[in-house]
Short mmCIF file of N, CA and C in Angstrom, two decimals:
data_model
loop_
_atom_site.label_atom_id
_atom_site.label_comp_id
_atom_site.label_asym_id
_atom_site.label_seq_id
_atom_site.Cartn_x
_atom_site.Cartn_y
_atom_site.Cartn_z
N UNK A 1 87.99 89.11 144.12
CA UNK A 1 85.99 90.00 144.84
C UNK A 1 87.05 90.14 146.56
N UNK A 2 85.71 90.83 146.82
CA UNK A 2 85.36 91.16 148.26
C UNK A 2 85.77 90.12 149.24
N UNK A 3 86.17 90.17 150.25
CA UNK A 3 86.60 89.09 151.36
C UNK A 3 85.35 89.27 152.54
N UNK A 4 85.28 88.38 153.24
CA UNK A 4 83.98 88.19 154.33
C UNK A 4 83.86 89.78 154.60
N UNK A 5 84.89 90.01 155.23
CA UNK A 5 85.38 91.40 155.98
C UNK A 5 84.82 92.44 155.32
N UNK A 6 85.43 92.85 153.82
CA UNK A 6 84.59 93.69 152.99
C UNK A 6 82.97 93.59 153.54
N UNK A 7 82.48 92.52 152.69
CA UNK A 7 80.92 92.10 152.55
C UNK A 7 80.70 92.54 153.94
N UNK A 8 81.10 93.29 155.19
CA UNK A 8 80.69 93.55 156.69
C UNK A 8 80.73 94.58 156.14
N UNK A 9 81.39 95.48 155.03
CA UNK A 9 81.08 96.96 155.22
C UNK A 9 80.14 97.62 155.04
N UNK A 10 79.50 98.55 155.64
CA UNK A 10 78.67 99.63 154.99
C UNK A 10 78.50 100.19 153.75
N UNK A 11 80.09 100.48 153.94
CA UNK A 11 80.14 101.38 152.90
C UNK A 11 80.59 100.81 151.31
N UNK A 12 80.22 99.39 151.58
CA UNK A 12 80.57 99.06 150.20
C UNK A 12 79.19 98.83 149.76
N UNK A 13 78.55 98.83 151.04
CA UNK A 13 76.72 98.24 149.92
C UNK A 13 76.37 99.68 150.30
N UNK A 14 76.06 100.79 150.24
CA UNK A 14 76.38 102.10 150.31
C UNK A 14 76.77 102.48 148.70
N UNK A 15 77.79 102.04 148.33
CA UNK A 15 78.75 102.44 146.88
C UNK A 15 77.21 101.87 145.70
N UNK A 16 77.32 100.05 146.40
CA UNK A 16 76.69 99.23 145.52
C UNK A 16 75.59 99.92 145.33
N UNK A 17 74.60 100.50 146.46
CA UNK A 17 73.37 100.75 146.42
C UNK A 17 72.76 102.37 145.00
N UNK A 18 74.19 102.94 145.16
CA UNK A 18 74.15 104.33 144.51
C UNK A 18 74.61 103.88 143.03
N UNK A 19 75.93 102.82 143.39
CA UNK A 19 75.85 102.26 141.44
C UNK A 19 74.42 102.00 141.13
N UNK A 20 73.88 101.22 141.72
CA UNK A 20 72.20 100.73 141.32
C UNK A 20 71.63 101.73 140.92
N UNK A 21 71.73 102.57 141.82
CA UNK A 21 70.22 104.07 141.44
C UNK A 21 70.64 104.62 140.66
N UNK A 22 72.37 104.88 140.01
CA UNK A 22 72.63 105.62 138.90
C UNK A 22 72.74 104.76 137.78
N UNK A 23 72.58 103.73 137.60
CA UNK A 23 72.43 102.48 136.22
C UNK A 23 70.60 103.35 135.60
N UNK A 24 69.76 103.03 137.00
CA UNK A 24 68.30 103.33 136.92
C UNK A 24 68.38 104.38 136.16
N UNK A 25 69.34 104.96 136.88
CA UNK A 25 68.48 106.88 136.06
C UNK A 25 68.94 106.91 134.63
N UNK A 26 70.47 105.96 134.75
CA UNK A 26 70.61 105.93 132.90
C UNK A 26 69.29 105.53 132.06
N UNK A 27 69.51 104.18 132.15
CA UNK A 27 67.97 103.36 132.02
C UNK A 27 66.73 104.00 131.35
N UNK A 28 66.32 105.05 132.55
CA UNK A 28 65.23 106.15 132.46
C UNK A 28 65.23 106.42 131.65
N UNK A 29 66.16 107.73 131.65
CA UNK A 29 66.80 109.00 130.85
C UNK A 29 66.72 108.48 129.56
N UNK A 30 67.05 107.37 129.16
CA UNK A 30 66.90 106.69 127.82
C UNK A 30 65.89 105.95 127.04
N UNK A 31 66.23 105.70 125.68
CA UNK A 31 64.90 105.33 125.24
C UNK A 31 65.53 104.23 124.40
N UNK A 32 64.91 102.69 124.79
CA UNK A 32 65.62 101.42 124.24
C UNK A 32 65.34 101.48 122.89
N UNK A 33 66.44 100.93 122.43
CA UNK A 33 66.39 100.34 120.47
C UNK A 33 65.29 99.42 120.72
N UNK A 34 63.94 99.57 120.21
CA UNK A 34 63.13 98.23 120.01
C UNK A 34 62.95 98.25 118.39
N UNK A 35 63.90 98.72 117.79
CA UNK A 35 63.37 98.71 116.09
C UNK A 35 63.63 96.93 116.13
N UNK A 36 64.42 95.92 116.50
CA UNK A 36 64.44 94.87 116.42
C UNK A 36 63.73 93.96 116.57
N UNK A 37 62.34 94.54 117.45
CA UNK A 37 61.73 93.66 117.84
C UNK A 37 60.33 94.23 117.00
N UNK A 38 59.31 92.81 116.51
CA UNK A 38 58.15 93.20 115.78
C UNK A 38 57.81 94.11 116.46
N UNK A 39 56.76 94.67 115.30
CA UNK A 39 56.26 95.66 115.99
C UNK A 39 54.97 96.00 116.82
N UNK A 40 53.97 94.45 116.78
CA UNK A 40 53.33 94.24 118.01
C UNK A 40 53.72 93.84 119.20
N UNK A 41 54.95 93.54 119.36
CA UNK A 41 55.05 93.32 120.74
C UNK A 41 56.25 94.48 121.43
N UNK A 42 56.42 95.44 120.48
CA UNK A 42 57.84 96.67 121.19
C UNK A 42 56.72 97.41 122.19
N UNK A 43 55.24 97.74 122.46
CA UNK A 43 54.52 97.95 123.37
C UNK A 43 54.68 97.59 124.76
N UNK A 44 54.98 96.00 124.74
CA UNK A 44 55.35 94.98 125.99
C UNK A 44 56.70 95.00 125.97
N UNK A 45 57.67 95.21 125.46
CA UNK A 45 59.14 95.49 125.79
C UNK A 45 59.45 96.47 126.30
N UNK A 46 58.82 97.63 125.91
CA UNK A 46 58.87 98.95 126.19
C UNK A 46 58.52 98.86 127.68
N UNK A 47 57.22 98.69 128.25
CA UNK A 47 56.87 98.82 129.49
C UNK A 47 57.84 97.53 130.30
N UNK A 48 58.76 96.33 129.97
CA UNK A 48 59.52 95.44 130.60
C UNK A 48 60.82 96.36 130.63
N UNK A 49 61.24 97.22 129.68
CA UNK A 49 62.31 98.12 129.67
C UNK A 49 62.14 98.69 131.51
N UNK A 50 61.20 100.08 131.44
CA UNK A 50 60.97 100.22 132.54
C UNK A 50 60.93 99.76 133.42
N UNK A 51 59.98 98.38 133.58
CA UNK A 51 59.58 97.97 134.85
C UNK A 51 61.36 97.17 135.75
N UNK A 52 62.02 96.79 134.30
CA UNK A 52 63.36 96.05 134.94
C UNK A 52 64.42 97.48 135.66
N UNK A 53 63.97 98.76 134.89
CA UNK A 53 64.57 99.98 136.17
C UNK A 53 64.33 100.68 137.37
N UNK A 54 63.04 99.70 137.17
CA UNK A 54 62.74 100.63 138.54
C UNK A 54 62.48 99.14 139.12
N UNK A 55 63.01 98.06 139.56
CA UNK A 55 63.52 97.21 139.86
C UNK A 55 64.64 96.96 140.30
N UNK A 56 65.68 98.13 139.50
CA UNK A 56 66.85 98.36 140.19
C UNK A 56 66.65 99.31 141.29
N UNK A 57 66.14 100.06 141.03
CA UNK A 57 65.97 101.10 142.39
C UNK A 57 64.95 100.34 143.31
N UNK A 58 64.29 99.64 143.19
CA UNK A 58 63.89 99.04 144.61
C UNK A 58 64.74 97.92 145.11
N UNK A 59 65.75 97.10 144.21
CA UNK A 59 66.61 96.71 145.06
C UNK A 59 67.75 97.60 145.12
N UNK A 60 68.20 98.85 144.52
CA UNK A 60 69.09 99.83 145.50
C UNK A 60 68.43 99.70 147.10
N UNK A 61 67.08 100.22 147.13
CA UNK A 61 66.37 100.65 148.32
C UNK A 61 66.88 99.84 149.34
N UNK A 62 66.56 98.27 148.80
CA UNK A 62 66.82 97.23 149.69
C UNK A 62 67.95 96.97 149.99
N UNK A 63 69.23 97.46 149.35
CA UNK A 63 70.80 97.25 149.40
C UNK A 63 71.02 98.20 150.80
N UNK A 64 70.58 99.66 150.24
CA UNK A 64 70.61 101.16 151.00
C UNK A 64 70.72 100.48 152.54
N UNK A 65 69.11 100.10 152.80
CA UNK A 65 68.82 99.69 153.56
C UNK A 65 69.16 98.69 154.53
N UNK A 66 69.85 97.87 153.77
CA UNK A 66 71.09 96.82 154.69
C UNK A 66 72.24 97.42 155.06
N UNK A 67 72.31 98.29 154.45
CA UNK A 67 73.89 99.10 155.40
C UNK A 67 73.28 100.07 156.52
N UNK A 68 72.33 100.24 156.24
CA UNK A 68 71.89 101.34 157.58
C UNK A 68 71.51 100.11 158.69
N UNK A 69 70.99 99.24 158.56
CA UNK A 69 71.01 98.15 159.79
C UNK A 69 72.33 98.09 160.38
N UNK A 70 73.30 97.73 159.45
CA UNK A 70 74.50 97.45 159.73
C UNK A 70 75.05 98.72 160.61
N UNK A 71 75.53 99.59 159.98
CA UNK A 71 75.82 100.53 160.89
C UNK A 71 74.90 101.05 162.18
N UNK A 72 73.52 100.84 162.23
CA UNK A 72 72.60 100.97 163.65
C UNK A 72 73.42 99.68 164.33
N UNK A 73 73.08 98.84 164.09
CA UNK A 73 72.84 97.34 165.19
C UNK A 73 74.26 96.88 164.36
N UNK A 74 75.16 96.72 164.15
CA UNK A 74 76.33 96.32 163.52
C UNK A 74 76.09 95.15 162.69
N UNK A 75 77.02 94.44 162.30
CA UNK A 75 77.35 93.17 161.56
C UNK A 75 76.69 91.42 162.92
N UNK A 76 76.92 91.66 163.97
CA UNK A 76 76.47 90.87 164.00
C UNK A 76 74.67 90.41 164.53
N UNK A 77 74.39 91.50 164.84
CA UNK A 77 72.81 91.54 164.76
C UNK A 77 72.22 91.54 162.81
N UNK A 78 72.67 92.15 162.78
CA UNK A 78 72.71 91.96 160.89
C UNK A 78 72.27 90.39 160.70
#
């Protein structure tokens, strides 16, 4: 796992943000298999699927901002 020094690296956080945004892109480009779900719940599940992908995008932006703060102000200020 990462050391405490690794966690201070903006490169780590930027790569983490990129990985999360790529995961969201893949989810949004695909179509979930909702056949196992009851028919009257599929619409709700489909909306939740996309909401979760958008949550990944939001979290990715938060992590990117964290990296930018570390770059700009340094780890002591963060």
